Coordinates of C-alpha atoms in Angstrom, one line a residue:
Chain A
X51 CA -8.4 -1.8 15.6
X52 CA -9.7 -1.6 11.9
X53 CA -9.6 -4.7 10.5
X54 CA -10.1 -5.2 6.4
X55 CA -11.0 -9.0 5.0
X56 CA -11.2 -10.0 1.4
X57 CA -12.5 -13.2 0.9
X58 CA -12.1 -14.2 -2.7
X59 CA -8.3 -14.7 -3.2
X60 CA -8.0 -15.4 -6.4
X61 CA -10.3 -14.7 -9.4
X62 CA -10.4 -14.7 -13.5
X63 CA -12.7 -12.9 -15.6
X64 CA -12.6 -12.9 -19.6
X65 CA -11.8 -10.1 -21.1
X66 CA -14.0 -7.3 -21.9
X67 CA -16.3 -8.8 -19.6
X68 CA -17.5 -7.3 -16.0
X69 CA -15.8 -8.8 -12.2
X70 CA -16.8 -7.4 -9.1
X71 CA -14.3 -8.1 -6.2
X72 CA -15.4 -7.8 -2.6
X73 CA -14.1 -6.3 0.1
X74 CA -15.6 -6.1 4.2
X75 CA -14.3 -4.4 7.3
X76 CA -14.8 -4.0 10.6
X77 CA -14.5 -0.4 12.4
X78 CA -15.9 1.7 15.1
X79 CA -15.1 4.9 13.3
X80 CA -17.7 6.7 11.3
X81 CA -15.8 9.1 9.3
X82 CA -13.1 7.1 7.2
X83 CA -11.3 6.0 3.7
X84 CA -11.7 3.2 1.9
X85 CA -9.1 2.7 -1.1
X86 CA -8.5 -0.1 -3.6
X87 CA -5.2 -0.1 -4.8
X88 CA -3.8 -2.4 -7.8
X89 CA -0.2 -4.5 -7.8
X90 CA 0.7 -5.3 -11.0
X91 CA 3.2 -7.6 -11.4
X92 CA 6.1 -4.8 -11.9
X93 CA 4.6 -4.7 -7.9
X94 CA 4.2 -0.7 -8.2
X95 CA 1.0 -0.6 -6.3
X96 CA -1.4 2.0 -8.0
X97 CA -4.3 3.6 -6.4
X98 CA -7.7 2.8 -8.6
X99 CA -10.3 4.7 -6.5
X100 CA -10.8 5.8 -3.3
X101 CA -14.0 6.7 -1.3
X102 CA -14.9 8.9 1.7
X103 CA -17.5 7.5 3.8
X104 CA -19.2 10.4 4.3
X105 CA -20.4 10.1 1.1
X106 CA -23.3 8.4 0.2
X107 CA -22.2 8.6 -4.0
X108 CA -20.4 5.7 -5.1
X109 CA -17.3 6.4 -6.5
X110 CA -16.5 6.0 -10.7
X111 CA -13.1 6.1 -12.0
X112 CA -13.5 4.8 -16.0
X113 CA -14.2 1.2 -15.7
X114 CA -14.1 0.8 -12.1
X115 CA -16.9 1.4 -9.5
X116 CA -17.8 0.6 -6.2
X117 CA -20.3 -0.5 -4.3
X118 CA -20.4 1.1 -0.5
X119 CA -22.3 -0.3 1.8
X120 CA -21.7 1.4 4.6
X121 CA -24.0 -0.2 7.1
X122 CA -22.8 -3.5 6.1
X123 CA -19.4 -2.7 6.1
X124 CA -18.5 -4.0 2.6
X125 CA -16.6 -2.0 -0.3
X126 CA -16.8 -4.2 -3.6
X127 CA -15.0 -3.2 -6.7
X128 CA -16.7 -3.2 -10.1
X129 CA -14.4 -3.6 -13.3
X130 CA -15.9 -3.5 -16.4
X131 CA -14.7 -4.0 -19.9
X132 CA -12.0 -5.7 -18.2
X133 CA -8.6 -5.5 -20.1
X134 CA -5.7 -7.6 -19.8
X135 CA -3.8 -4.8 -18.2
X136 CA -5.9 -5.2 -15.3
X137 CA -4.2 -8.7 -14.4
X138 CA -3.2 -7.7 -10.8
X139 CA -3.1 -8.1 -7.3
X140 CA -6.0 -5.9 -6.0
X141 CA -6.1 -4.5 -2.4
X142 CA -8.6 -3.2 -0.4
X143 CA -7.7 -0.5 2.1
X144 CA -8.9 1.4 5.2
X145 CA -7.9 4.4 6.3
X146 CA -9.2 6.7 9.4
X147 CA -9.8 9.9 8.8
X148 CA -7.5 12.7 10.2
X149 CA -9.2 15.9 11.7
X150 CA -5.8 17.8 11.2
X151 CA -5.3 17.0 7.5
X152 CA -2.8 14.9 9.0
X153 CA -1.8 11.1 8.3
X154 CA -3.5 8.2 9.8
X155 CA -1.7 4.3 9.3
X156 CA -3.7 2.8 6.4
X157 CA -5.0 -1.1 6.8
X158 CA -5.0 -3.2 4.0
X159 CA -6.7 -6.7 3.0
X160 CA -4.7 -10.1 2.1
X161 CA -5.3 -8.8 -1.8
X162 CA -7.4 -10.8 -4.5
X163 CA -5.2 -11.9 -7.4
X164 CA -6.9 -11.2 -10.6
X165 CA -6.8 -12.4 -14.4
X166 CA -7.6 -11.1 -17.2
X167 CA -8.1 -14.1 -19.9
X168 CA -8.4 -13.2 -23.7
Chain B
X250 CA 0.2 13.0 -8.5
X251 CA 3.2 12.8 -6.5
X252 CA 6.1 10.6 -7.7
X253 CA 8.2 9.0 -5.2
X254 CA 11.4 7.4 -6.2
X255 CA 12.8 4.4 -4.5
X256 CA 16.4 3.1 -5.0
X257 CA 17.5 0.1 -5.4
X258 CA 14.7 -1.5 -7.2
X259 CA 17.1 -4.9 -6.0
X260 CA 19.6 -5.9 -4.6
X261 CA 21.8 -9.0 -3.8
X262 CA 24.1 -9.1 -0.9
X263 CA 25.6 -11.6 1.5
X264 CA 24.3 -12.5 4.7
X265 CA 26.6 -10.4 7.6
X266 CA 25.8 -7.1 5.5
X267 CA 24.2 -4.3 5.6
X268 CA 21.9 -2.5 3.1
X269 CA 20.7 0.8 2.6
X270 CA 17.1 1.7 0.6
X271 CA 16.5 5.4 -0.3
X272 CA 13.0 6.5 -0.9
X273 CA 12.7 9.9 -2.2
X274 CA 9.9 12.1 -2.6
X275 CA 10.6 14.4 -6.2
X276 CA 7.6 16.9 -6.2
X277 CA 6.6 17.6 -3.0
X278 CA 7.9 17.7 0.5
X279 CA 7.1 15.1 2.4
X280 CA 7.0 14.9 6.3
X281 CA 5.9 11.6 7.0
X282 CA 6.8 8.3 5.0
X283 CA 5.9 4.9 5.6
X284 CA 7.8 1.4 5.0
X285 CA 6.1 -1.5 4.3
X286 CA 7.3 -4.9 3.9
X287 CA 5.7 -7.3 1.5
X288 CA 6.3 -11.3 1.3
X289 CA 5.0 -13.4 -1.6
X290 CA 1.7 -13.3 -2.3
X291 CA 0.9 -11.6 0.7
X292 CA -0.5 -8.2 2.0
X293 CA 2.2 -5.0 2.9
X294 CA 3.0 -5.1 6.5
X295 CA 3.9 -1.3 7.7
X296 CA 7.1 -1.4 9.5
X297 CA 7.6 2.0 10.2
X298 CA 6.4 5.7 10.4
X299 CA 9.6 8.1 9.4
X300 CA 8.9 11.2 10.7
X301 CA 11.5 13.9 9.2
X302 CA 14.1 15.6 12.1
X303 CA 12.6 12.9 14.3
X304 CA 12.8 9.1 15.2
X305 CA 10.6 6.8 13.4
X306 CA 7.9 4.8 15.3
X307 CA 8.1 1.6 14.8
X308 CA 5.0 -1.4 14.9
X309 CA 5.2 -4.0 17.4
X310 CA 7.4 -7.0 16.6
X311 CA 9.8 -4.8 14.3
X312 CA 13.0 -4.4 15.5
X313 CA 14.7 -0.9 15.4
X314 CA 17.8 -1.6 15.5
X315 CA 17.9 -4.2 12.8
X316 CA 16.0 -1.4 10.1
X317 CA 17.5 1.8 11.0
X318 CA 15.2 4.6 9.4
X319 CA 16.3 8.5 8.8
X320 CA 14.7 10.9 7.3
X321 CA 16.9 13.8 7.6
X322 CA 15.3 15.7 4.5
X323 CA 11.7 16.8 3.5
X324 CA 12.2 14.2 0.5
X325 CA 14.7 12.0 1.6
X326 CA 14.2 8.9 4.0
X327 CA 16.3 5.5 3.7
X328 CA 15.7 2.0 5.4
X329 CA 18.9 0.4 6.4
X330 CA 18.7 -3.1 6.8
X331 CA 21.9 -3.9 9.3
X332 CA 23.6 -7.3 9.4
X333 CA 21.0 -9.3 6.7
X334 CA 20.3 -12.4 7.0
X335 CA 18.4 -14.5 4.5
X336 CA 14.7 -13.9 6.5
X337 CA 15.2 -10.8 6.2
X338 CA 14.8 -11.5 2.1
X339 CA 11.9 -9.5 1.0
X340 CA 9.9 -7.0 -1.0
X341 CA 10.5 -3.5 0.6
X342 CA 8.2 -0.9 -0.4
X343 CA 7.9 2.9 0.6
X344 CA 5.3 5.5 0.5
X345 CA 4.4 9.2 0.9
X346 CA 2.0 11.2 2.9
X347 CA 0.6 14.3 1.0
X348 CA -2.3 16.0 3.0
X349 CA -4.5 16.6 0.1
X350 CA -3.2 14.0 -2.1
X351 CA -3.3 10.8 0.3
X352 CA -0.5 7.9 -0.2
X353 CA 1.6 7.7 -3.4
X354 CA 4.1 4.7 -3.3
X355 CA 7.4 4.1 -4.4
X356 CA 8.0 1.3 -7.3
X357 CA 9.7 -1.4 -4.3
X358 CA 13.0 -2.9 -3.9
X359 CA 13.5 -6.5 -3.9
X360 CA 16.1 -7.4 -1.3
X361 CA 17.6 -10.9 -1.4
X362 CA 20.2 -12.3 1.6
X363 CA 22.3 -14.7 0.8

């Protein structure tokens, strides 16, 4: 079983500064997903980027990056220029990859809430 | 991206009831969904796997009979709560498998028993 463990629960950054939030997991599987997915506090939850782990290229969406590490089994999330619309709940998620195309059960960590302070 | 709609976004209702969630999937068809449950501050729990023209599979320690789940349409499934009772108060979330698009979720309903 996959197992996904953020350590940081909450955090605060000022705004227009740069927070990285951390993310490790624990998995026998080499070919996988790895998703961090925002909950505002509407509690729509919003996918911010995902990553395939076959890649070796970080993934960049805007102001967020990651950091994959795949050997050390950690997944960190970069924001920066943070924005007070980026006051959230952030999860980190796992998800096996499917050899059909099909649909595997995604894992996801206890969540890190963060604020934005202007 | 896809848009799933879920219905109610919350309700109220008395403890004895039961209560029926609709999460519906408006631009694509959607085989599999997923429900999740969510209590404060806390991570989503997957309940279920609704599989459409076929029973949902449910995770250990959730009881099918006390969340019925159908998904008789490519974008229709609903979670019926049956006979609430005040633990069973929580945040109810849905989401959609799109093979090519990966997991869009619903906005979540907020049930409270009381």
């Amino acid at each position: 079983a996959q197992t996904v463990t953020q350590s940081q629960p909450e955090m605060s950054v000022q705004e227009a500064e740069t927070v990285t939030l951390s993310c490790t997991y624990d998995t026998s599987e080499s070919n996988y997903y790895l998703f961090w997915y925002k909950q505002p506090p509407s509690r729509q939850m919003i996918l911010v980027i995902r990553q395939e782990a076959y890649k070796q290229q970080n993934a960049t969406e805007n102001r967020f990056s990651v950091n994959f590490q795949k050997a050390a089994k950690s997944f960190s999330l970069k924001i920066s220029d943070s924005q007070l619309g980026d006051t959230a709940m952030y999860f980190c998620a796992f998800m096996k990859h499917a050899t059909s195309g099909g649909y595997q059960k995604v894992t996801f960590g206890t969540g890190t809430k963060l604020q934005v302070i202007p | 991206g896809a848009v799933v709609s879920q219905h109610p976004s919350w309700v109220i209702c008395k403890s004895g009831t039961s209560v029926k969630i609709e999460c519906r999937s408006l631009d694509f068809q959607a085989t599999t969904m997923f429900w999740y449950r969510q209590f404060p501050k806390q991570s989503l729990m997957l309940m279920a796997t609704s599989n459409e023209g076929s029973k949902a599979t449910y995770e250990q320690g959730v009881e099918k009979d006390k969340f019925l789940i159908n998904h008789a349409s490519l974008t229709l499934s609903t979670l019926t709560v049956t006979s609430a009772h005040p633990e069973d108060s929580s945040f109810y979330i849905c989401s959609v498998w799109g093979t090519g698009r990966g997991y869009t979720f619903g906005s979540g309903t907020r049930l409270t028993v009381v």
